[in-house]
DNA sequence: GAAATAGTTCAATTGTTATTGAACTATTAA
DNA sequence: TTAATAGTTCAATAACAATTGAACTATTTC
């Protein structure tokens, strides 16, 4: 794997995004990421085996919620905040701030 | 069935709500409902057999997204706009307006 | 009270998704 | 070049969710 698929903003799809956020583990990941600029997979503070984390990161990435930057032996994760805001203004803020 | 369960606002749960909206059929139902004040199950403009519709309405109702009022032999559906707005301000507007 | 209407529930099926550990790949460090 | 590290992929399983038609319930109308 040398290049990771990231949808363009016009490929963003609302039900897909909501579905991705509809899982408690993934929602937690997004909330955790939102308080950090960029972080590695291991630093997400979600207590799951790495294969499970990998799965959830993939769902989030393919929905367009996170960007995964490859650097050395690590992957740095960040929320695609600007693009999401552009396409679905307000959505992410509501979600991150809730509760 | 004489009384339908509707969660109170403090029982609203974000992942549950997002999950409910993460299904294309249910998202369409919500979008359709948003342009009507109150409507019966049959008037949702979603082309599914009634048993499937009934299932989706239940998921939406139990998540707190819609209110179902029993009157005679019909059920009148409406979005719980005010309560949702109170608990997750902006969420529904983003969703309804998107695309 | 029989028929029509509006919707629910049931049971069966199908399809999808989450979860796991083990094996794997790629990169860096010793 | 070997070992360690960071994460992915695979295969198996288990759990859950969507979909359907048929049977059911409740209400209204004839």
CSV table of C-alpha atoms (C1' of nucleotides) in Angstrom, one decimal:
chain,number,residue,atom,x,y,z
A,1,UNK,CA,0.0,0.0,0.0
A,2,UNK,CA,1.6,3.2,-1.2
A,3,UNK,CA,-1.2,5.6,-1.8
A,4,UNK,CA,-4.3,5.8,0.3
A,5,UNK,CA,-7.7,6.6,-1.2
A,6,UNK,CA,-9.2,9.8,0.0
A,7,UNK,CA,-12.5,11.0,-1.6
A,8,UNK,CA,-12.7,14.5,-3.0
A,9,UNK,CA,-15.2,16.8,-1.5
A,10,UNK,CA,-17.6,16.3,-4.3
A,11,UNK,CA,-17.4,12.6,-3.6
A,12,UNK,CA,-18.5,13.1,0.0
A,13,UNK,CA,-21.9,11.5,0.6
A,14,UNK,CA,-24.0,12.5,3.6
A,15,UNK,CA,-25.5,9.1,4.5
A,16,UNK,CA,-22.0,7.6,4.3
A,17,UNK,CA,-20.6,10.2,6.6
A,18,UNK,CA,-23.4,9.8,9.1
A,19,UNK,CA,-23.1,6.1,8.9
A,20,UNK,CA,-19.4,6.3,9.7
A,21,UNK,CA,-20.2,8.6,12.7
A,22,UNK,CA,-23.0,6.4,13.8
A,23,UNK,CA,-20.6,3.9,15.4
A,24,UNK,CA,-19.7,4.8,19.0
A,25,UNK,CA,-16.1,3.8,18.6
A,26,UNK,CA,-15.7,5.9,15.5
A,27,UNK,CA,-17.5,8.8,17.0
A,28,UNK,CA,-15.1,8.6,19.9
A,29,UNK,CA,-12.1,8.6,17.5
A,30,UNK,CA,-13.4,11.7,15.8
A,31,UNK,CA,-13.9,13.5,19.1
A,32,UNK,CA,-10.5,12.5,20.2
A,33,UNK,CA,-8.9,13.6,17.0
A,34,UNK,CA,-10.7,16.9,17.2
A,35,UNK,CA,-8.7,17.9,20.2
A,36,UNK,CA,-5.4,17.2,18.5
A,37,UNK,CA,-3.9,18.6,15.4
A,38,UNK,CA,-2.6,15.4,14.0
A,39,UNK,CA,-2.0,12.1,15.7
A,40,UNK,CA,-0.8,8.6,15.0
A,41,UNK,CA,-3.2,5.6,15.0
A,42,UNK,CA,-1.9,4.5,18.4
A,43,UNK,CA,-2.6,7.8,20.0
A,44,UNK,CA,-6.3,7.8,19.6
A,45,UNK,CA,-7.2,6.8,23.2
A,46,UNK,CA,-9.6,4.2,22.0
A,47,UNK,CA,-9.1,0.8,23.6
A,48,UNK,CA,-9.4,-1.6,20.7
A,49,UNK,CA,-7.0,-4.1,19.1
A,50,UNK,CA,-5.0,-2.6,16.3
A,51,UNK,CA,-6.8,-4.6,13.7
A,52,UNK,CA,-10.1,-3.1,14.8
A,53,UNK,CA,-8.7,0.4,14.9
A,54,UNK,CA,-7.4,-0.1,11.4
A,55,UNK,CA,-10.8,-1.1,10.3
A,56,UNK,CA,-12.5,2.0,11.8
A,57,UNK,CA,-9.8,4.3,10.4
A,58,UNK,CA,-10.5,2.9,7.0
A,59,UNK,CA,-14.2,3.5,7.3
A,60,UNK,CA,-13.6,7.1,8.5
A,61,UNK,CA,-11.0,7.8,5.7
A,62,UNK,CA,-13.2,6.4,2.9
A,63,UNK,CA,-16.1,8.5,4.1
A,64,UNK,CA,-13.9,11.5,3.9
A,65,UNK,CA,-13.8,12.3,7.6
A,66,UNK,CA,-10.1,11.9,8.2
A,67,UNK,CA,-6.9,12.3,6.2
A,68,UNK,CA,-4.2,9.8,6.7
A,69,UNK,CA,-0.7,11.0,6.0
A,70,UNK,CA,2.0,8.4,5.6
A,71,UNK,CA,5.3,9.2,7.2
A,72,UNK,CA,7.9,6.7,7.9
A,73,UNK,CA,6.5,3.8,9.7
A,74,UNK,CA,3.6,5.9,11.1
A,75,UNK,CA,0.3,7.2,9.8
A,76,UNK,CA,-0.7,10.6,10.9
A,77,UNK,CA,-4.4,11.2,11.2
A,78,UNK,CA,-6.3,14.4,11.0
A,79,UNK,CA,-9.8,15.5,10.6
A,80,UNK,CA,-10.6,16.9,7.1
A,81,UNK,CA,-12.2,19.8,8.9
A,82,UNK,CA,-12.0,22.5,6.2
A,83,UNK,CA,-13.3,20.3,3.5
A,84,UNK,CA,-16.1,19.0,5.6
A,85,UNK,CA,-17.0,22.5,6.7
A,86,UNK,CA,-17.1,23.5,3.1
A,87,UNK,CA,-19.4,20.7,2.1
A,88,UNK,CA,-21.5,20.3,5.2
A,89,UNK,CA,-21.2,23.5,7.1
A,90,UNK,CA,-21.7,23.2,10.9
A,91,UNK,CA,-22.0,19.4,10.9
A,92,UNK,CA,-18.7,18.6,12.5
A,93,UNK,CA,-18.9,21.3,15.1
A,94,UNK,CA,-22.3,20.0,16.3
A,95,UNK,CA,-21.0,16.6,16.5
A,96,UNK,CA,-17.8,17.4,18.3
A,97,UNK,CA,-19.4,19.7,20.8
A,98,UNK,CA,-22.3,17.5,21.6
A,99,UNK,CA,-22.7,16.1,25.2
B,1,UNK,CA,-50.0,-1.2,20.9
B,2,UNK,CA,-51.6,1.8,22.6
B,3,UNK,CA,-48.7,4.0,23.5
B,4,UNK,CA,-45.6,4.5,21.5
B,5,UNK,CA,-42.2,4.9,23.1
B,6,UNK,CA,-40.6,8.3,22.4
B,7,UNK,CA,-37.3,9.0,24.2
B,8,UNK,CA,-37.0,12.2,26.2
B,9,UNK,CA,-34.4,14.7,25.1
B,10,UNK,CA,-32.0,13.6,27.8
B,11,UNK,CA,-32.3,10.1,26.4
B,12,UNK,CA,-31.2,11.3,23.0
B,13,UNK,CA,-27.9,9.7,22.0
B,14,UNK,CA,-25.8,11.1,19.3
B,15,UNK,CA,-24.4,7.9,17.8
B,16,UNK,CA,-27.9,6.4,17.8
B,17,UNK,CA,-29.2,9.5,16.0
B,18,UNK,CA,-26.4,9.5,13.5
B,19,UNK,CA,-26.8,5.8,12.9
B,20,UNK,CA,-30.5,6.3,12.2
B,21,UNK,CA,-29.7,9.0,9.7
B,22,UNK,CA,-26.9,7.0,8.1
B,23,UNK,CA,-29.3,4.9,6.1
B,24,UNK,CA,-30.2,6.4,2.8
B,25,UNK,CA,-33.9,5.5,3.0
B,26,UNK,CA,-34.2,6.9,6.5
B,27,UNK,CA,-32.4,10.1,5.5
B,28,UNK,CA,-34.7,10.5,2.6
B,29,UNK,CA,-37.7,10.1,5.0
B,30,UNK,CA,-36.4,12.8,7.2
B,31,UNK,CA,-35.7,15.1,4.3
B,32,UNK,CA,-39.3,14.5,3.0
B,33,UNK,CA,-40.8,15.0,6.4
B,34,UNK,CA,-38.9,18.3,6.8
B,35,UNK,CA,-40.9,19.8,4.0
B,36,UNK,CA,-44.2,18.8,5.5
B,37,UNK,CA,-45.6,19.7,8.9
B,38,UNK,CA,-47.1,16.4,9.7
B,39,UNK,CA,-47.8,13.5,7.4
B,40,UNK,CA,-49.0,9.9,7.5
B,41,UNK,CA,-46.7,7.0,7.0
B,42,UNK,CA,-48.1,6.4,3.5
B,43,UNK,CA,-47.3,10.0,2.4
B,44,UNK,CA,-43.5,9.8,2.8
B,45,UNK,CA,-42.7,9.4,-0.9
B,46,UNK,CA,-40.4,6.6,-0.2
B,47,UNK,CA,-41.0,3.6,-2.4
B,48,UNK,CA,-40.8,0.6,0.0
B,49,UNK,CA,-43.2,-2.0,1.2
B,50,UNK,CA,-45.1,-0.9,4.2
B,51,UNK,CA,-43.4,-3.4,6.5
B,52,UNK,CA,-40.0,-1.9,5.6
B,53,UNK,CA,-41.4,1.6,6.1
B,54,UNK,CA,-42.7,0.6,9.5
B,55,UNK,CA,-39.3,-0.7,10.4
B,56,UNK,CA,-37.5,2.5,9.4
B,57,UNK,CA,-40.1,4.7,11.2
B,58,UNK,CA,-39.5,2.7,14.3
B,59,UNK,CA,-35.7,3.2,14.1
B,60,UNK,CA,-36.3,7.0,13.6
B,61,UNK,CA,-38.8,7.2,16.4
B,62,UNK,CA,-36.7,5.3,18.9
B,63,UNK,CA,-33.7,7.5,18.1
B,64,UNK,CA,-35.8,10.5,18.9
B,65,UNK,CA,-35.9,11.9,15.4
B,66,UNK,CA,-39.6,11.7,14.8
B,67,UNK,CA,-42.8,11.9,16.8
B,68,UNK,CA,-45.6,9.6,15.9
B,69,UNK,CA,-49.1,10.7,16.9
B,70,UNK,CA,-51.8,8.1,16.8
B,71,UNK,CA,-55.1,9.3,15.4
B,72,UNK,CA,-57.8,7.0,14.3
B,73,UNK,CA,-56.4,4.5,12.0
B,74,UNK,CA,-53.5,6.6,11.0
B,75,UNK,CA,-50.2,7.6,12.4
B,76,UNK,CA,-49.1,11.2,11.9
B,77,UNK,CA,-45.4,11.7,11.7
B,78,UNK,CA,-43.4,14.8,12.4
B,79,UNK,CA,-39.8,15.7,13.0
B,80,UNK,CA,-39.0,16.5,16.7
B,81,UNK,CA,-37.4,19.6,15.4
B,82,UNK,CA,-37.5,21.7,18.5
B,83,UNK,CA,-36.2,19.1,20.9
B,84,UNK,CA,-33.4,18.1,18.5
B,85,UNK,CA,-32.4,21.7,18.0
B,86,UNK,CA,-32.3,22.1,21.7
B,87,UNK,CA,-30.1,19.1,22.2
B,88,UNK,CA,-28.0,19.1,19.1
B,89,UNK,CA,-28.2,22.7,17.7
B,90,UNK,CA,-27.8,23.0,14.0
B,91,UNK,CA,-27.6,19.3,13.4
B,92,UNK,CA,-30.9,18.8,11.6
B,93,UNK,CA,-30.5,22.0,9.5
B,94,UNK,CA,-27.2,20.8,8.2
B,95,UNK,CA,-28.6,17.5,7.3
B,96,UNK,CA,-31.8,18.7,5.7
B,97,UNK,CA,-30.1,21.4,3.7
B,98,UNK,CA,-27.3,19.3,2.4
B,99,UNK,CA,-26.9,18.5,-1.3
C,1,DG,C1',-71.1,-7.1,12.4
C,2,DA,C1',-68.6,-7.3,7.8
C,3,DA,C1',-65.5,-5.0,4.9
C,4,DA,C1',-62.1,-1.6,4.2
C,5,DT,C1',-58.2,0.9,5.7
C,6,DA,C1',-53.7,2.0,8.0
C,7,DG,C1',-50.2,0.3,9.9
C,8,DT,C1',-47.6,-3.4,12.9
C,9,DT,C1',-45.6,-7.7,13.9
C,10,DC,C1',-43.7,-12.0,12.7
C,11,DA,C1',-40.5,-15.3,10.7
C,12,DA,C1',-37.4,-16.2,7.3
C,13,DT,C1',-33.7,-14.8,4.5
C,14,DT,C1',-30.1,-12.2,3.0
C,15,DG,C1',-26.6,-9.2,3.4
C,16,DT,C1',-23.4,-6.3,6.1
C,17,DT,C1',-20.5,-5.0,9.7
C,18,DA,C1',-17.7,-5.5,13.9
C,19,DT,C1',-14.3,-8.1,16.1
C,20,DT,C1',-10.4,-10.9,16.7
C,21,DG,C1',-5.6,-13.0,16.5
C,22,DA,C1',-2.3,-14.3,13.4
C,23,DA,C1',0.3,-13.5,9.4
C,24,DC,C1',2.0,-10.0,6.7
C,25,DT,C1',4.4,-5.4,4.8
C,26,DA,C1',7.1,-1.4,5.2
C,27,DT,C1',10.1,1.5,7.5
C,28,DT,C1',13.6,2.6,10.7
C,29,DA,C1',17.3,1.6,14.1
C,30,DA,C1',21.0,-1.2,15.9
D,1,DT,C1',21.1,-7.9,8.0
D,2,DT,C1',18.5,-8.4,12.0
D,3,DA,C1',15.3,-6.8,15.1
D,4,DA,C1',11.9,-3.7,16.4
D,5,DT,C1',8.0,-0.8,15.4
D,6,DA,C1',3.6,0.7,13.2
D,7,DG,C1',0.1,-0.5,11.0
D,8,DT,C1',-2.6,-3.5,7.3
D,9,DT,C1',-4.7,-7.5,5.6
D,10,DC,C1',-6.7,-12.0,6.0
D,11,DA,C1',-10.0,-15.5,7.4
D,12,DA,C1',-13.2,-16.8,10.6
D,13,DT,C1',-16.9,-15.8,13.5
D,14,DA,C1',-20.6,-13.6,15.6
D,15,DA,C1',-23.8,-10.1,15.8
D,16,DC,C1',-26.8,-7.2,13.8
D,17,DA,C1',-29.8,-4.9,10.3
D,18,DA,C1',-32.5,-4.6,5.9
D,19,DT,C1',-36.0,-6.7,3.3
D,20,DT,C1',-40.1,-9.2,2.3
D,21,DG,C1',-44.9,-11.1,2.2
D,22,DA,C1',-48.2,-12.9,5.1
D,23,DA,C1',-50.8,-12.8,9.1
D,24,DC,C1',-52.4,-9.8,12.5
D,25,DT,C1',-54.6,-5.5,15.2
D,26,DA,C1',-57.2,-1.5,15.6
D,27,DT,C1',-60.2,1.8,13.8
D,28,DT,C1',-63.7,3.5,10.9
D,29,DT,C1',-67.4,3.0,7.6
D,30,DC,C1',-71.2,0.7,5.4
